[in-house]
Structures are given as C-alpha cells and as structure tokens.
C-alpha cells in the first residue's frame, strides 16, 4: 500500500512538472522559455513613442533599454522590426542587435531583452497558404488555411517553426507562415 501511494505521488509530481514547463498551447511556459526559430515580427508605434525592453520576462524586471521610432517627421504610426528567439508566459525574447531602433538604458550591450509579446504583430500578406493549427506539435490539428488575406495578428508566443497568434476573426491559433515587414518583402495588399 505504501508503494502504491509513493508511486501515485511520483506520477502526479511528474505531470505537474510537465504541465509547468511545456504548456505552450496557452502561451504559459512556466519557468522555462520556449525556444523558436528566429523570426521577424514588428511593433507599431507612434513617432516619439517607445517600448521598454526588460532584462527578464516580468513587468517588475529591470528596464535595460528602449525600442523607439527614430523618424519624428511622420504623424502616422511606424513599425519597428525585431527578431523573436523565444517566448515565456506572454513575453517575447528579442535579439537586441537585430534592431537599429534599440537604445540601451544602462550603457551595457545586451544580447537579448524581453517585451510583452502582444505588443508585437505579424500579418497574412504572404504568397501561398498559411496553415493554422490548434496547437504546436503532435497534438495539434489543422484548423484552416488562410490564403490571399490581409488580416493582422498579435503575437502571443512561439515554439519551433510555429508562431502563436490571435485576432478577433481567427482566435488563438498557431501559424506556419507570416509577414513581418509591413512595408517590404510581403505580398502587395489587396485593394
């Protein structure tokens, strides 16, 4: 009987560890960042506006720098392209050397920083079809394909080759292709 209780406790503890470290379907990765293929996304900001880049994926973490739109002449929103390399609990880890719009706050050259993932955007202006999945990996199923559409998605996270995104029409999905440069390199929008 004692062996049975110990065995049951061990199994439950293992499930708790697995759930805490790999629940990518909800964007919550527990204490570990979920790595993904380095991918470009963009943040849309007003001229003169900035986004605080933090040392850790937490609103209480130290601010290590700032992303800001450098062009001040425009009154239209402008985009800042960054490279995402991982996500954790609704935060995106960005490669700081990939963005010329990044300015350090502490004079130290950091390799990576963290932003709330939902401040980042991609859109569907790609050639060919985008496959939308219910979740990444073997447990995910194909939900739909998106073709010749101009919808935008807010980023929630990433895992491997897939990006977790959300919008009002499609909800919370994982996609295999996206456009990250709103002004170049994407299919021309449909008029």
XYZ file of N, CA and C in Angstrom:
573
model
N 0.826 -1.190 0.000
C 0.000 0.000 0.000
C 0.871 1.255 0.000
N 1.930 1.250 0.792
C 2.819 2.414 0.827
C 3.481 2.593 -0.540
N 3.863 1.511 -1.198
C 4.455 1.601 -2.528
C 3.460 2.213 -3.513
N 2.208 1.847 -3.401
C 1.171 2.395 -4.267
C 1.015 3.893 -4.077
N 1.033 4.343 -2.836
C 0.908 5.779 -2.542
C 2.125 6.522 -3.078
N 3.323 5.990 -2.840
C 4.544 6.627 -3.328
C 4.534 6.684 -4.855
N 4.114 5.600 -5.504
C 4.040 5.568 -6.965
C 3.055 6.591 -7.513
N 1.899 6.696 -6.885
C 0.893 7.671 -7.322
C 1.409 9.093 -7.159
N 2.092 9.366 -6.050
C 2.665 10.702 -5.817
C 3.724 11.024 -6.870
N 4.545 10.041 -7.227
C 5.583 10.257 -8.235
C 4.968 10.576 -9.596
N 3.914 9.867 -9.958
C 3.247 10.115 -11.232
C 2.626 11.505 -11.243
N 1.948 11.893 -10.191
C 1.342 13.225 -10.109
C 2.396 14.320 -10.143
N 3.514 14.105 -9.468
C 4.597 15.089 -9.491
C 5.160 15.242 -10.901
N 5.300 14.148 -11.621
C 5.806 14.213 -12.996
C 4.849 14.990 -13.888
N 3.534 14.748 -13.751
C 2.559 15.517 -14.531
C 2.631 16.999 -14.196
N 2.824 17.347 -12.953
C 2.919 18.751 -12.548
C 4.134 19.411 -13.191
N 5.266 18.727 -13.226
C 6.467 19.271 -13.843
C 6.256 19.454 -15.341
N 5.687 18.461 -16.013
C 5.442 18.557 -17.454
C 4.498 19.710 -17.748
N 3.425 19.834 -17.010
C 2.454 20.908 -17.224
C 3.095 22.272 -17.010
N 3.915 22.415 -15.998
C 4.505 23.704 -15.673
C 5.540 24.134 -16.705
N 6.274 23.194 -17.290
C 7.359 23.573 -18.188
C 7.012 23.546 -19.661
N 5.915 22.934 -20.074
C 5.700 22.818 -21.516
C 4.293 23.137 -21.976
N 3.581 23.963 -21.283
C 2.236 24.290 -21.705
C 2.262 25.432 -22.712
N 2.750 25.155 -23.918
C 2.860 26.178 -24.943
C 1.520 26.509 -25.574
N 0.521 25.662 -25.419
C -0.769 25.929 -26.060
C -1.461 27.128 -25.452
N -1.126 27.506 -24.249
C -1.738 28.674 -23.637
C -0.799 29.864 -23.594
N 0.438 29.680 -24.062
C 1.405 30.759 -24.010
C 2.120 30.802 -22.680
N 1.763 29.940 -21.751
C 2.400 29.935 -20.445
C 3.449 28.836 -20.419
N 4.692 29.229 -20.373
C 5.762 28.245 -20.395
C 6.345 28.029 -19.012
N 5.660 28.446 -17.983
C 6.155 28.230 -16.635
C 7.453 28.957 -16.409
N 8.454 28.251 -15.900
C 9.720 28.869 -15.573
C 10.729 28.814 -16.713
N 10.406 28.145 -17.795
C 11.359 27.985 -18.884
C 10.861 28.688 -20.140
N 11.785 29.324 -20.854
C 11.432 29.937 -22.125
C 11.316 28.855 -23.188
N 10.363 28.995 -24.089
C 10.185 28.083 -25.194
C 10.923 28.662 -26.396
N 11.924 27.959 -26.873
C 12.724 28.445 -27.994
C 11.971 28.274 -29.305
N 12.299 29.142 -30.246
C 11.717 29.031 -31.570
C 12.746 29.468 -32.604
N 12.455 29.142 -33.846
C 13.300 29.601 -34.936
C 13.276 31.125 -34.910
N 14.442 31.747 -35.022
C 14.498 33.209 -35.023
C 13.594 33.735 -36.128
N 12.667 34.600 -35.756
C 11.688 35.103 -36.711
C 11.462 36.592 -36.518
N 11.207 37.275 -37.600
C 10.964 38.702 -37.513
C 9.484 38.987 -37.307
N 9.228 39.952 -36.456
C 7.893 40.471 -36.182
C 8.036 41.991 -36.091
N 6.932 42.697 -35.949
C 7.060 44.139 -35.827
C 6.140 44.711 -34.758
N 6.571 45.847 -34.238
C 5.769 46.616 -33.294
C 5.379 47.906 -33.997
N 4.140 48.306 -33.846
C 3.672 49.552 -34.439
C 3.593 50.590 -33.333
N 4.260 51.729 -33.565
C 4.301 52.793 -32.560
C 4.118 54.146 -33.231
N 3.687 55.087 -32.460
C 3.628 56.470 -32.908
C 5.031 57.067 -32.821
N 5.365 58.023 -33.688
C 6.672 58.672 -33.584
C 6.873 59.254 -32.179
N 8.049 59.051 -31.638
C 8.364 59.547 -30.301
C 7.947 58.604 -29.180
N 7.140 57.588 -29.512
C 6.709 56.606 -28.524
C 7.783 55.535 -28.398
N 7.862 54.878 -27.249
C 8.845 53.822 -27.074
C 8.286 52.640 -26.307
N 8.995 51.521 -26.400
C 8.640 50.317 -25.650
C 9.817 49.954 -24.752
N 9.542 49.761 -23.475
C 10.593 49.376 -22.537
C 10.988 47.926 -22.779
N 12.287 47.680 -22.905
C 12.830 46.336 -23.050
C 13.365 45.928 -21.680
N 12.940 44.764 -21.194
C 13.283 44.335 -19.842
C 14.306 43.196 -19.844
N 15.012 43.055 -18.738
C 16.047 42.026 -18.590
C 15.451 40.632 -18.459
N 14.276 40.524 -17.901
C 13.594 39.248 -17.670
C 12.140 39.384 -18.118
N 11.433 38.267 -18.322
C 10.029 38.328 -18.748
C 9.078 38.626 -17.594
N 9.153 39.854 -17.105
C 8.320 40.273 -15.981
C 8.180 41.791 -16.001
N 6.997 42.316 -15.656
C 6.849 43.775 -15.611
C 7.664 44.418 -14.491
N 8.127 43.621 -13.538
C 8.945 44.141 -12.447
C 10.436 44.090 -12.755
N 10.838 43.450 -13.855
C 12.254 43.315 -14.207
C 12.848 44.665 -14.587
N 14.164 44.763 -14.443
C 14.877 45.995 -14.791
C 14.704 46.323 -16.263
N 14.536 47.615 -16.557
C 14.495 48.097 -17.936
C 15.941 48.229 -18.403
N 16.295 47.496 -19.463
C 17.664 47.538 -19.965
C 17.798 48.395 -21.224
N 16.671 48.784 -21.792
C 16.724 49.598 -22.991
C 15.346 49.987 -23.462
N 15.298 50.543 -24.669
C 14.055 51.060 -25.204
C 14.047 50.888 -26.718
N 12.906 50.479 -27.258
C 12.691 50.491 -28.704
C 11.909 51.747 -29.016
N 12.345 52.501 -30.000
C 11.647 53.738 -30.336
C 11.739 53.983 -31.833
N 10.718 54.618 -32.382
C 10.712 55.011 -33.779
C 11.625 56.219 -33.916
N 12.592 56.122 -34.822
C 13.575 57.193 -34.961
C 13.084 58.338 -35.834
N 12.182 58.075 -36.785
C 11.664 59.131 -37.648
C 10.640 59.944 -36.877
N 10.885 61.214 -36.689
C 9.968 62.072 -35.945
C 9.067 62.894 -36.868
N 9.370 62.932 -38.192
C 8.619 63.800 -39.108
C 7.210 63.316 -39.391
N 6.977 62.028 -39.303
C 5.694 61.456 -39.673
C 4.690 61.566 -38.535
N 3.420 61.722 -38.896
C 2.367 61.696 -37.886
C 1.598 60.372 -37.940
N 2.040 59.466 -38.837
C 1.412 58.154 -38.964
C 2.183 57.140 -38.111
N 1.493 56.084 -37.673
C 2.208 55.024 -36.948
C 3.291 54.398 -37.826
N 4.420 54.097 -37.221
C 5.544 53.487 -37.923
C 5.870 52.150 -37.272
N 6.534 51.274 -38.011
C 6.835 49.961 -37.465
C 8.316 49.819 -37.139
N 8.575 49.015 -36.130
C 9.927 48.651 -35.720
C 10.005 47.135 -35.829
N 10.897 46.626 -36.675
C 11.052 45.186 -36.868
C 12.067 44.658 -35.865
N 11.707 43.558 -35.176
C 12.607 42.903 -34.230
C 12.614 41.401 -34.512
N 13.614 40.712 -33.997
C 13.729 39.268 -34.165
C 13.408 38.578 -32.850
N 12.396 37.714 -32.858
C 11.993 36.945 -31.680
C 12.734 35.616 -31.707
N 13.292 35.217 -30.540
C 14.035 33.955 -30.455
C 13.433 32.982 -29.448
N 12.512 33.449 -28.607
C 11.880 32.584 -27.606
C 10.679 33.312 -27.020
N 9.856 32.569 -26.274
C 8.736 33.191 -25.561
C 8.555 32.506 -24.216
N 7.936 33.241 -23.310
C 7.659 32.711 -21.970
C 6.543 33.517 -21.335
N 5.500 32.853 -20.934
C 4.412 33.453 -20.159
C 3.915 34.769 -20.733
N 3.711 34.817 -22.047
C 3.185 36.029 -22.671
C 4.239 37.073 -22.998
N 5.511 36.729 -22.851
C 6.615 37.634 -23.165
C 7.407 37.073 -24.328
N 8.002 37.945 -25.137
C 8.838 37.539 -26.259
C 10.269 37.984 -26.005
N 11.218 37.055 -26.194
C 12.636 37.414 -26.085
C 13.085 37.884 -27.460
N 13.642 39.081 -27.526
C 14.076 39.647 -28.797
C 15.596 39.781 -28.826
N 16.162 39.622 -30.021
C 17.588 39.834 -30.229
C 17.804 41.333 -30.389
N 18.518 41.929 -29.459
C 18.638 43.385 -29.454
C 19.540 43.920 -30.553
N 20.547 43.166 -30.944
C 21.431 43.636 -32.002
C 20.740 43.656 -33.358
N 19.537 43.040 -33.465
C 18.834 42.981 -34.741
C 18.040 44.248 -35.042
N 17.906 45.139 -34.084
C 17.083 46.325 -34.297
C 17.906 47.599 -34.148
N 17.928 48.405 -35.200
C 18.643 49.680 -35.123
C 17.869 50.695 -34.277
N 16.609 50.399 -33.968
C 15.789 51.304 -33.174
C 15.942 51.077 -31.671
N 16.859 50.193 -31.280
C 17.066 49.891 -29.867
C 18.128 50.807 -29.284
N 17.833 51.334 -28.109
C 18.803 52.146 -27.361
C 18.924 51.571 -25.962
N 20.140 51.377 -25.486
C 20.364 50.821 -24.166
C 20.063 51.855 -23.089
N 19.570 51.392 -21.966
C 19.261 52.288 -20.851
C 20.391 52.318 -19.828
N 21.210 51.270 -19.822
C 22.236 51.169 -18.787
C 23.659 51.174 -19.333
N 23.819 51.433 -20.636
C 25.145 51.500 -21.229
C 25.783 50.151 -21.490
N 25.097 49.050 -21.187
C 25.614 47.703 -21.393
C 25.035 47.150 -22.693
N 25.867 46.479 -23.482
C 25.411 45.880 -24.739
C 24.802 44.509 -24.454
N 23.508 44.441 -24.282
C 22.805 43.185 -24.016
C 22.527 42.463 -25.334
N 22.568 41.133 -25.295
C 22.266 40.334 -26.475
C 20.756 40.181 -26.683
N 20.016 40.007 -25.580
C 18.576 39.766 -25.637
C 17.860 40.620 -24.598
N 16.597 40.855 -24.861
C 15.726 41.529 -23.914
C 14.318 40.979 -24.082
N 13.409 41.414 -23.231
C 12.037 40.887 -23.232
C 11.024 42.014 -23.389
N 10.003 41.743 -24.208
C 8.846 42.632 -24.405
C 7.574 41.819 -24.208
N 6.477 42.459 -23.775
C 5.202 41.729 -23.797
C 4.913 41.312 -25.245
N 4.664 40.032 -25.464
C 4.503 39.502 -26.818
C 3.347 40.152 -27.567
N 2.276 40.498 -26.866
C 1.110 41.036 -27.571
C 1.304 42.466 -28.076
N 2.466 43.059 -27.834
C 2.795 44.347 -28.440
C 3.394 44.168 -29.829
N 3.640 42.912 -30.200
C 4.249 42.591 -31.480
C 3.194 42.060 -32.443
N 3.425 42.249 -33.741
C 2.423 41.964 -34.758
C 3.054 41.275 -35.963
N 2.252 40.474 -36.651
C 2.570 39.953 -37.981
C 1.281 40.015 -38.786
N 1.390 39.819 -40.098
C 0.155 39.761 -40.879
C 0.203 38.638 -41.891
N -0.884 38.473 -42.620
C -1.075 37.321 -43.508
C -0.769 37.639 -44.962
N -0.054 38.696 -45.255
C 0.249 39.062 -46.638
C 1.439 38.253 -47.162
N 1.248 36.965 -47.307
C 2.301 36.091 -47.820
C 1.822 35.409 -49.091
N 2.770 35.004 -49.915
C 2.418 34.209 -51.095
C 2.142 32.788 -50.645
N 1.084 32.198 -51.163
C 0.721 30.843 -50.780
C -0.187 30.828 -49.561
N -0.463 29.632 -49.105
C -1.398 29.460 -47.988
C -0.674 29.397 -46.656
N -1.314 29.943 -45.636
C -0.861 29.834 -44.251
C -1.697 28.734 -43.614
N -1.049 27.791 -42.965
C -1.772 26.736 -42.266
C -1.924 27.137 -40.806
N -3.161 27.073 -40.299
C -3.448 27.402 -38.903
C -3.676 26.102 -38.133
N -2.975 25.969 -37.001
C -3.052 24.769 -36.169
C -3.685 25.094 -34.823
N -4.257 24.085 -34.181
C -4.861 24.259 -32.856
C -3.794 24.396 -31.780
N -2.661 23.755 -31.978
C -1.520 23.825 -31.057
C -0.303 23.281 -31.782
N 0.899 23.539 -31.265
C 2.086 23.027 -31.929
C 2.312 21.548 -31.619
N 3.106 20.911 -32.424
C 3.499 19.542 -32.130
C 2.502 18.494 -32.577
N 2.720 17.284 -32.079
C 1.920 16.129 -32.495
C 0.460 16.220 -32.079
N 0.157 16.947 -31.024
C -1.224 17.052 -30.544
C -2.033 18.100 -31.309
N -1.353 18.913 -32.121
C -2.055 19.951 -32.873
C -2.743 19.382 -34.100
N -3.854 19.998 -34.483
C -4.564 19.590 -35.685
C -4.757 20.822 -36.574
N -4.845 20.612 -37.853
C -5.037 21.708 -38.793
C -6.459 22.236 -38.623
N -6.573 23.535 -38.406
C -7.884 24.176 -38.243
C -8.401 24.726 -39.565
N -7.523 25.391 -40.303
C -7.928 26.027 -41.560
C -6.676 26.456 -42.308
N -6.863 26.971 -43.504
C -5.785 27.629 -44.229
C -6.245 29.043 -44.531
N -5.306 29.940 -44.524
C -5.569 31.353 -44.807
C -4.829 31.676 -46.095
N -5.570 32.175 -47.085
C -4.968 32.434 -48.393
C -5.449 33.794 -48.902
N -4.522 34.561 -49.464
C -4.833 35.857 -50.083
C -5.636 36.757 -49.146
N -5.200 36.848 -47.923
C -5.895 37.655 -46.919
C -4.943 38.723 -46.390
N -5.476 39.784 -45.854
C -4.658 40.876 -45.341
C -4.850 41.083 -43.842
N -5.257 40.065 -43.120
C -5.502 40.219 -41.693
C -4.195 40.359 -40.916
N -4.287 41.029 -39.788
C -3.160 41.183 -38.875
C -3.388 40.293 -37.663
N -2.282 39.867 -37.064
C -2.326 39.051 -35.860
C -1.440 39.683 -34.797
N -1.864 39.601 -33.553
C -0.994 39.944 -32.431
C -0.260 38.677 -32.032
N 0.996 38.811 -31.690
C 1.826 37.666 -31.324
C 1.585 37.308 -29.854
N 1.477 36.010 -29.577
C 1.351 35.527 -28.200
C 2.578 34.742 -27.755
N 3.233 34.085 -28.688
C 4.398 33.280 -28.349
C 4.895 32.539 -29.573
N 5.844 31.645 -29.349
C 6.400 30.872 -30.444
C 6.885 29.528 -29.914
N 7.001 28.588 -30.830
C 7.536 27.280 -30.476
C 8.011 26.610 -31.745
N 9.299 26.315 -31.809
C 9.856 25.693 -33.003
C 9.660 26.561 -34.228
N 9.012 26.016 -35.239
C 8.770 26.718 -36.503
C 7.446 27.485 -36.515
N 6.643 27.366 -35.448
C 5.314 27.970 -35.432
C 5.257 29.210 -34.552
N 4.347 30.103 -34.897
C 4.112 31.332 -34.143
C 2.689 31.291 -33.600
N 2.540 31.561 -32.309
C 1.214 31.612 -31.708
C 0.707 33.039 -31.834
N -0.481 33.180 -32.458
C -1.041 34.498 -32.730
C -2.521 34.523 -32.365
N -3.072 35.737 -32.362
C -4.502 35.893 -32.065
C -5.034 37.095 -32.835
N -6.275 36.995 -33.257
C -7.027 38.137 -33.765
C -8.503 37.855 -33.536
N -9.337 38.842 -33.796
C -10.769 38.707 -33.498
C -11.443 37.664 -34.387
N -11.023 37.537 -35.622
C -11.672 36.617 -36.544
C -11.266 35.159 -36.327
N -9.965 34.905 -36.180
C -9.468 33.533 -36.123
C -9.231 33.022 -34.710
N -9.207 33.897 -33.722
C -8.955 33.488 -32.344
C -7.488 33.168 -32.102
N -7.220 32.329 -31.126
C -5.876 31.941 -30.718
C -5.453 30.722 -31.545
N -4.513 30.923 -32.478
C -4.070 29.851 -33.365
C -2.547 29.852 -33.461
N -2.022 28.799 -34.048
C -0.592 28.680 -34.352
C -0.472 28.675 -35.863
N 0.439 29.491 -36.426
C 0.570 29.582 -37.878
C 1.991 29.221 -38.323
N 2.097 28.764 -39.576
C 3.391 28.326 -40.088
C 4.070 29.336 -41.011
N 3.361 30.379 -41.448
C 3.930 31.434 -42.294
C 3.318 32.756 -41.881
N 4.075 33.847 -42.081
C 3.582 35.174 -41.754
C 4.452 36.217 -42.412
N 3.963 37.425 -42.440
C 4.691 38.563 -42.980
C 5.090 39.448 -41.807
N 6.362 39.808 -41.747
C 6.838 40.612 -40.627
C 7.336 41.978 -41.042
N 7.361 42.260 -42.293
C 7.814 43.579 -42.754
C 6.654 44.259 -43.472
N 5.925 45.083 -42.758
C 4.714 45.659 -43.345
C 4.964 46.529 -44.569
N 6.183 47.040 -44.731
C 6.458 47.935 -45.848
C 7.243 47.290 -46.980
N 7.780 46.080 -46.761
C 8.593 45.438 -47.789
C 8.595 43.929 -47.600
N 8.867 43.214 -48.674
C 9.057 41.778 -48.591
C 7.802 40.943 -48.423
N 6.651 41.544 -48.516
C 5.397 40.805 -48.367
C 4.554 41.010 -49.620
N 3.580 40.150 -49.784
C 2.654 40.268 -50.905
C 1.957 41.626 -50.836
N 1.743 42.226 -51.961
C 1.085 43.530 -52.023
C -0.353 43.376 -51.538
N -0.831 44.286 -50.675
C -2.212 44.162 -50.165
C -3.245 44.218 -51.276
N -4.340 43.511 -51.065
C -5.473 43.568 -52.000
C -6.172 44.893 -51.806
N -6.489 45.569 -52.902
C -7.137 46.895 -52.801
C -8.556 46.804 -52.334
